[in-house]
Amino acid sequence: MALRIAVQMDPLEHVNIDGDLTFALMLEAQRRGHELFVYPVDSLCLGEGGAEAALDCGRLSARARPVRVQRVKGDHAHFGEESRLDLGTTDALLMRQDPPFDMGYITATHMLEHVHGVGAGKTLVVNDPRSVRDAPEKLLVTHYPDLMPPTLVTWDREALTEFRARYGDVILKPLYGNGGAGIFRIREGDENFASLLEMHFSRSREPLMIQRYEPLVRKGDKRIILVDGKPIGAINRVPATGEARSNMHVGGRAEAVALTRRDEEICERIGSHLRDNGLIFVGIDVIGDWLTEINVTSPTGLQELDKFNNVNSAGLIWDAIECRIG
């Protein structure tokens, strides 16, 4: 069954086709005969009280372009003419713009709720916009405290200082950042801790997350991919020499890795929540025995996973989407 698919994303022209998950999903959708449209999030229009009739393009619309993709560097996307697309006429919509998870991101989830659903006249938004809004990656994980390393989320500088005194070697994270941006390792005796707190709170009203440093991160930060609550595989992301972060765009190295019994236990614990809340595609981060993040906004790692396990991960995601649409 051919579907009309809208993709809300950052400019397709600029993606790395060898690593970008959205590109892989689009390539697989096209292989299945689905029709693809792309649009930037800032072109969304929610029309109410007669405004939708004035625009003549439905309640929720966006300036979209039809597109065909191919795995050819420098020539990977061919666009049709831009027009305003009634998003309610699409069968599925991939919400794939990168964070930060700020008020702009949150507002877009509210707008997408006006078309989201399954059945006649509805558009399946992946992942469910309400569930994404209710599940910031660094906060959703706190609902599973026994799976986490010691962690504190607070504005309170005294509490942050006490946590650091107890554990010595810690990681500081902005709560709504992404891609490893703004993450610091503070070792025992480091004199920059107070200055980092001052810098953060002078620029932001958001709390900080502080976490015990896990030395096993030197052996890798495991990214496990779950589709409809079930793990389909994992990659190990090993930090570069002299770098505390394992994110691949800051030098982390991807390598093959098998799921351990502890990994399977973690996936089993969180899987039903993900599935029941429309979080079809999720990437979780595990260091040693500890779950550190549940990524639901724009998780990555799928193309790297396929290089090691020879599985069509994008195909598994589309199987789940098509099953929900029926």
Short mmCIF file of C-alpha atoms in Angstrom, two decimals:
data_model
loop_
_atom_site.label_atom_id
_atom_site.label_comp_id
_atom_site.label_asym_id
_atom_site.label_seq_id
_atom_site.Cartn_x
_atom_site.Cartn_y
_atom_site.Cartn_z
CA MET A 1 0.00 0.00 0.00
CA ALA A 2 1.56 3.29 -1.13
CA LEU A 3 1.48 5.96 1.56
CA ARG A 4 1.87 9.75 1.57
CA ILE A 5 4.72 10.55 3.96
CA ALA A 6 5.65 14.01 5.26
CA VAL A 7 9.05 14.53 6.88
CA GLN A 8 9.58 17.47 9.22
CA MET A 9 13.33 17.99 9.26
CA ASP A 10 16.32 20.28 9.00
CA PRO A 11 17.50 20.95 5.41
CA LEU A 12 17.82 17.66 3.54
CA GLU A 13 20.41 19.22 1.26
CA HIS A 14 22.94 19.32 4.11
CA VAL A 15 22.66 15.81 5.59
CA ASN A 16 25.47 13.26 5.62
CA ILE A 17 23.91 10.43 3.63
CA ASP A 18 26.34 7.88 5.13
CA GLY A 19 25.22 8.55 8.68
CA ASP A 20 21.89 10.37 8.69
CA LEU A 21 19.00 8.26 9.97
CA THR A 22 16.28 10.38 8.37
CA PHE A 23 17.86 9.86 4.95
CA ALA A 24 17.90 6.09 5.53
CA LEU A 25 14.22 6.13 6.51
CA MET A 26 13.33 8.15 3.42
CA LEU A 27 15.30 5.84 1.14
CA GLU A 28 13.47 2.80 2.53
CA ALA A 29 10.07 4.54 2.29
CA GLN A 30 10.75 5.35 -1.34
CA ARG A 31 11.83 1.74 -2.03
CA ARG A 32 8.41 0.65 -0.74
CA GLY A 33 6.65 2.97 -3.17
CA HIS A 34 5.68 5.66 -0.67
CA GLU A 35 5.39 9.31 -1.75
CA LEU A 36 7.70 11.68 0.13
CA PHE A 37 7.38 15.35 1.08
CA VAL A 38 9.83 17.39 3.18
CA TYR A 39 9.23 20.64 5.04
CA PRO A 40 10.96 22.80 7.67
CA VAL A 41 9.31 23.06 11.07
CA ASP A 42 9.14 26.87 10.85
CA SER A 43 6.72 26.65 7.92
CA LEU A 44 3.99 25.01 10.02
CA CYS A 45 0.66 26.86 10.05
CA LEU A 46 -2.23 26.00 12.38
CA GLY A 47 -5.39 27.64 11.09
CA GLU A 48 -8.43 28.15 13.35
CA GLY A 49 -11.59 30.25 13.29
CA GLY A 50 -11.75 30.54 9.51
CA ALA A 51 -8.01 30.86 8.95
CA GLU A 52 -7.83 27.33 7.57
CA ALA A 53 -10.37 28.26 4.90
CA ALA A 54 -8.42 31.40 4.07
CA LEU A 55 -5.29 29.36 3.41
CA ASP A 56 -7.34 26.68 1.63
CA CYS A 57 -4.99 23.94 2.79
CA GLY A 58 -6.50 22.36 5.89
CA ARG A 59 -6.17 22.94 9.59
CA LEU A 60 -2.46 22.15 9.83
CA SER A 61 -0.22 22.79 6.86
CA ALA A 62 3.39 23.44 5.90
CA ARG A 63 5.39 24.66 2.92
CA ALA A 64 6.51 21.31 1.56
CA ARG A 65 8.36 19.95 -1.44
CA PRO A 66 7.92 16.50 -3.00
CA VAL A 67 11.28 14.76 -3.10
CA ARG A 68 13.06 11.70 -4.44
CA VAL A 69 16.27 10.53 -2.78
CA GLN A 70 19.21 8.45 -3.91
CA ARG A 71 22.45 7.32 -2.29
CA VAL A 72 24.68 9.53 -4.41
CA LYS A 73 26.90 12.01 -2.56
CA GLY A 74 26.31 15.55 -3.74
CA ASP A 75 23.20 14.52 -5.69
CA HIS A 76 21.12 12.75 -3.06
CA ALA A 77 17.85 14.73 -3.28
CA HIS A 78 15.70 15.91 -6.19
CA PHE A 79 12.86 18.26 -5.26
CA GLY A 80 9.59 19.17 -6.90
CA GLU A 81 7.89 22.54 -6.67
CA GLU A 82 7.14 23.86 -3.21
CA SER A 83 3.49 24.33 -2.21
CA ARG A 84 1.47 24.43 0.98
CA LEU A 85 0.62 20.86 1.99
CA ASP A 86 -2.39 19.90 4.10
CA LEU A 87 -0.67 17.62 6.61
CA GLY A 88 -3.99 16.02 7.43
CA THR A 89 -3.95 14.43 3.96
CA THR A 90 -0.75 12.48 4.68
CA ASP A 91 -0.72 8.97 6.14
CA ALA A 92 2.37 9.36 8.28
CA LEU A 93 4.59 12.21 9.43
CA LEU A 94 8.15 11.80 10.68
CA MET A 95 9.10 14.42 13.27
CA ARG A 96 12.85 14.44 12.64
CA GLN A 97 14.15 17.97 13.25
CA ASP A 98 17.11 18.07 15.60
CA PRO A 99 16.71 19.36 19.15
CA PRO A 100 17.39 21.43 21.31
CA PHE A 101 14.22 20.57 23.13
CA ASP A 102 13.14 24.18 23.61
CA MET A 103 9.80 26.02 23.44
CA GLY A 104 9.93 25.98 19.64
CA TYR A 105 10.23 22.20 19.68
CA ILE A 106 7.48 21.87 22.29
CA THR A 107 5.15 24.17 20.35
CA ALA A 108 5.60 22.04 17.23
CA THR A 109 4.48 18.95 19.19
CA HIS A 110 1.30 20.79 20.25
CA MET A 111 0.57 21.74 16.64
CA LEU A 112 1.14 18.21 15.34
CA GLU A 113 -1.35 16.83 17.84
CA HIS A 114 -4.12 18.38 15.73
CA VAL A 115 -3.55 15.79 12.99
CA HIS A 116 -2.05 12.87 14.92
CA GLY A 117 -3.93 9.62 15.16
CA VAL A 118 -4.76 6.35 13.42
CA GLY A 119 -7.71 5.87 11.08
CA ALA A 120 -9.60 7.78 8.42
CA GLY A 121 -8.60 11.44 8.23
CA LYS A 122 -5.72 11.01 10.68
CA THR A 123 -1.96 11.15 10.30
CA LEU A 124 0.33 8.89 12.31
CA VAL A 125 3.06 11.14 13.75
CA VAL A 126 6.28 9.27 14.59
CA ASN A 127 7.08 9.53 17.39
CA ASP A 128 3.78 10.45 19.09
CA PRO A 129 4.10 14.24 19.68
CA ARG A 130 2.47 14.20 23.11
CA SER A 131 4.68 11.35 24.29
CA VAL A 132 7.78 13.11 22.94
CA ARG A 133 6.77 16.27 24.78
CA ASP A 134 6.22 14.31 28.00
CA ALA A 135 9.49 12.40 27.71
CA PRO A 136 12.60 14.59 27.51
CA GLU A 137 15.42 12.07 27.16
CA LYS A 138 17.23 12.95 30.36
CA LEU A 139 14.01 13.01 32.40
CA LEU A 140 12.13 9.96 31.09
CA VAL A 141 15.00 7.81 32.33
CA THR A 142 14.45 9.04 35.91
CA HIS A 143 11.26 6.96 36.06
CA TYR A 144 13.56 3.93 36.27
CA PRO A 145 15.83 4.91 39.20
CA ASP A 146 17.09 1.38 39.86
CA LEU A 147 18.45 1.22 36.31
CA MET A 148 20.40 4.50 36.62
CA PRO A 149 23.73 5.52 38.14
CA PRO A 150 23.47 8.07 41.00
CA THR A 151 21.92 11.19 39.45
CA LEU A 152 20.56 14.53 40.59
CA VAL A 153 18.45 17.07 38.67
CA THR A 154 18.25 20.48 40.31
CA TRP A 155 18.73 24.25 40.22
CA ASP A 156 20.13 24.16 43.77
CA ARG A 157 23.88 24.93 43.71
CA GLU A 158 24.36 23.71 47.26
CA ALA A 159 22.81 20.34 46.39
CA LEU A 160 24.98 20.10 43.26
CA THR A 161 28.06 20.83 45.35
CA GLU A 162 27.08 18.19 47.93
CA PHE A 163 26.55 15.60 45.20
CA ARG A 164 29.98 16.34 43.78
CA ALA A 165 31.56 16.09 47.23
CA ARG A 166 29.99 12.65 47.71
CA TYR A 167 30.97 11.13 44.36
CA GLY A 168 34.10 13.13 43.46
CA ASP A 169 34.25 12.37 39.73
CA VAL A 170 31.03 13.60 38.06
CA ILE A 171 29.41 14.51 34.75
CA LEU A 172 27.47 17.77 34.34
CA LYS A 173 24.78 17.85 31.63
CA PRO A 174 22.37 20.54 30.42
CA LEU A 175 18.96 18.95 30.77
CA TYR A 176 17.67 19.75 27.27
CA GLY A 177 20.86 19.70 25.23
CA ASN A 178 21.70 17.24 22.47
CA GLY A 179 24.65 15.64 20.72
CA GLY A 180 26.90 15.93 23.77
CA ALA A 181 26.88 19.75 23.68
CA GLY A 182 27.64 21.39 27.02
CA ILE A 183 28.57 18.16 28.80
CA PHE A 184 31.51 18.38 31.20
CA ARG A 185 33.45 15.84 33.24
CA ILE A 186 34.56 17.34 36.55
CA ARG A 187 37.21 15.31 38.33
CA GLU A 188 37.91 15.47 42.04
CA GLY A 189 39.99 18.57 42.73
CA ASP A 190 38.94 20.38 39.56
CA GLU A 191 38.58 24.08 40.41
CA ASN A 192 36.18 24.92 37.57
CA PHE A 193 33.00 23.47 39.09
CA ALA A 194 31.66 26.67 40.64
CA SER A 195 32.47 28.67 37.49
CA LEU A 196 30.61 26.17 35.31
CA LEU A 197 27.53 26.47 37.53
CA GLU A 198 27.72 30.26 37.36
CA MET A 199 28.07 30.19 33.58
CA HIS A 200 25.12 27.82 33.11
CA PHE A 201 22.71 29.61 35.43
CA SER A 202 23.63 33.05 34.05
CA ARG A 203 22.49 31.85 30.60
CA SER A 204 19.66 29.48 31.39
CA ARG A 205 16.67 29.05 33.68
CA GLU A 206 16.82 25.27 33.24
CA PRO A 207 18.13 22.88 35.91
CA LEU A 208 21.27 20.83 35.50
CA MET A 209 21.72 17.07 35.65
CA ILE A 210 24.74 15.82 37.58
CA GLN A 211 25.69 12.15 37.42
CA ARG A 212 28.38 9.95 38.88
CA TYR A 213 31.12 9.41 36.29
CA GLU A 214 31.19 5.81 35.08
CA PRO A 215 34.79 4.76 34.19
CA LEU A 216 33.43 1.98 31.95
CA VAL A 217 32.55 4.68 29.42
CA ARG A 218 36.18 4.38 28.28
CA LYS A 219 35.20 0.95 26.93
CA GLY A 220 32.15 2.45 25.25
CA ASP A 221 28.72 4.03 25.60
CA LYS A 222 26.29 1.53 24.11
CA ARG A 223 23.48 2.85 21.87
CA ILE A 224 20.65 0.30 21.74
CA ILE A 225 17.95 0.78 19.11
CA LEU A 226 14.38 -0.22 20.00
CA VAL A 227 11.51 -0.49 17.52
CA ASP A 228 8.03 -0.69 19.05
CA GLY A 229 9.60 -1.47 22.42
CA LYS A 230 11.84 -4.32 21.21
CA PRO A 231 15.63 -4.10 20.79
CA ILE A 232 16.86 -4.70 17.24
CA GLY A 233 20.57 -4.28 17.99
CA ALA A 234 23.26 -2.01 19.38
CA ILE A 235 26.48 -0.23 18.57
CA ASN A 236 29.27 0.62 20.97
CA ARG A 237 30.48 4.23 20.83
CA VAL A 238 34.03 4.54 22.15
CA PRO A 239 35.24 8.04 23.14
CA ALA A 240 38.28 9.47 21.37
CA THR A 241 41.49 9.85 23.36
CA GLY A 242 41.23 12.86 25.64
CA GLU A 243 37.45 13.13 25.20
CA ALA A 244 34.84 12.31 27.87
CA ARG A 245 31.95 12.21 25.36
CA SER A 246 31.27 9.24 23.11
CA ASN A 247 29.07 11.02 20.54
CA MET A 248 30.32 10.16 17.07
CA HIS A 249 30.24 13.72 15.75
CA VAL A 250 32.81 14.67 18.42
CA GLY A 251 35.14 11.82 17.51
CA GLY A 252 33.52 8.74 19.04
CA ARG A 253 34.23 5.47 17.23
CA ALA A 254 31.42 3.02 16.45
CA GLU A 255 32.09 -0.69 16.85
CA ALA A 256 30.04 -3.87 16.84
CA VAL A 257 28.67 -5.08 20.16
CA ALA A 258 26.24 -7.73 21.37
CA LEU A 259 23.43 -7.20 23.85
CA THR A 260 24.15 -8.45 27.35
CA ARG A 261 21.65 -9.99 29.73
CA ARG A 262 21.56 -6.65 31.60
CA ASP A 263 20.83 -4.79 28.32
CA GLU A 264 17.93 -7.15 27.64
CA GLU A 265 16.62 -6.61 31.17
CA ILE A 266 16.70 -2.82 30.68
CA CYS A 267 14.87 -3.10 27.34
CA GLU A 268 12.26 -5.39 28.86
CA ARG A 269 11.62 -2.93 31.69
CA ILE A 270 11.04 0.10 29.44
CA GLY A 271 9.70 -1.58 26.30
CA SER A 272 6.00 -1.69 27.12
CA HIS A 273 5.98 2.01 28.08
CA LEU A 274 7.57 2.96 24.76
CA ARG A 275 5.22 0.78 22.72
CA ASP A 276 2.05 1.84 24.57
CA ASN A 277 2.89 5.53 24.17
CA GLY A 278 3.58 5.56 20.44
CA LEU A 279 7.35 5.86 20.81
CA ILE A 280 8.00 3.63 17.81
CA PHE A 281 11.67 4.39 17.32
CA VAL A 282 13.92 5.00 20.34
CA GLY A 283 17.64 4.90 21.09
CA ILE A 284 18.80 4.27 24.64
CA ASP A 285 22.28 4.82 26.08
CA VAL A 286 23.83 2.25 28.42
CA ILE A 287 27.23 2.53 30.14
CA GLY A 288 28.23 -0.72 31.81
CA ASP A 289 25.11 -1.83 33.68
CA TRP A 290 23.52 1.62 33.80
CA LEU A 291 20.85 3.28 31.66
CA THR A 292 21.75 6.96 31.20
CA GLU A 293 19.35 8.31 28.53
CA ILE A 294 16.21 7.37 26.57
CA ASN A 295 16.35 9.27 23.27
CA VAL A 296 12.91 9.81 21.70
CA THR A 297 13.25 13.08 19.77
CA SER A 298 15.70 12.40 16.95
CA PRO A 299 17.73 9.30 17.84
CA THR A 300 20.65 8.30 15.62
CA GLY A 301 22.88 5.29 15.11
CA LEU A 302 20.77 3.29 12.69
CA GLN A 303 23.10 3.36 9.68
CA GLU A 304 26.08 2.45 11.88
CA LEU A 305 24.07 -0.46 13.30
CA ASP A 306 23.28 -1.80 9.83
CA LYS A 307 26.96 -1.79 8.87
CA PHE A 308 27.64 -4.30 11.64
CA ASN A 309 24.54 -6.51 11.78
CA ASN A 310 23.51 -6.57 8.10
CA VAL A 311 19.87 -5.92 9.06
CA ASN A 312 17.59 -3.40 7.35
CA SER A 313 16.79 -1.35 10.47
CA ALA A 314 14.86 1.27 8.49
CA GLY A 315 12.75 -1.56 7.10
CA LEU A 316 11.89 -2.73 10.62
CA ILE A 317 10.81 0.80 11.53
CA TRP A 318 8.60 1.05 8.45
CA ASP A 319 7.13 -2.38 9.22
CA ALA A 320 6.06 -1.02 12.61
CA ILE A 321 4.66 2.21 11.11
CA GLU A 322 2.74 0.40 8.38
CA CYS A 323 1.33 -2.07 10.91
CA ARG A 324 -0.08 0.80 12.98
CA ILE A 325 -1.59 2.48 9.94
CA GLY A 326 -3.11 -0.82 8.85
#
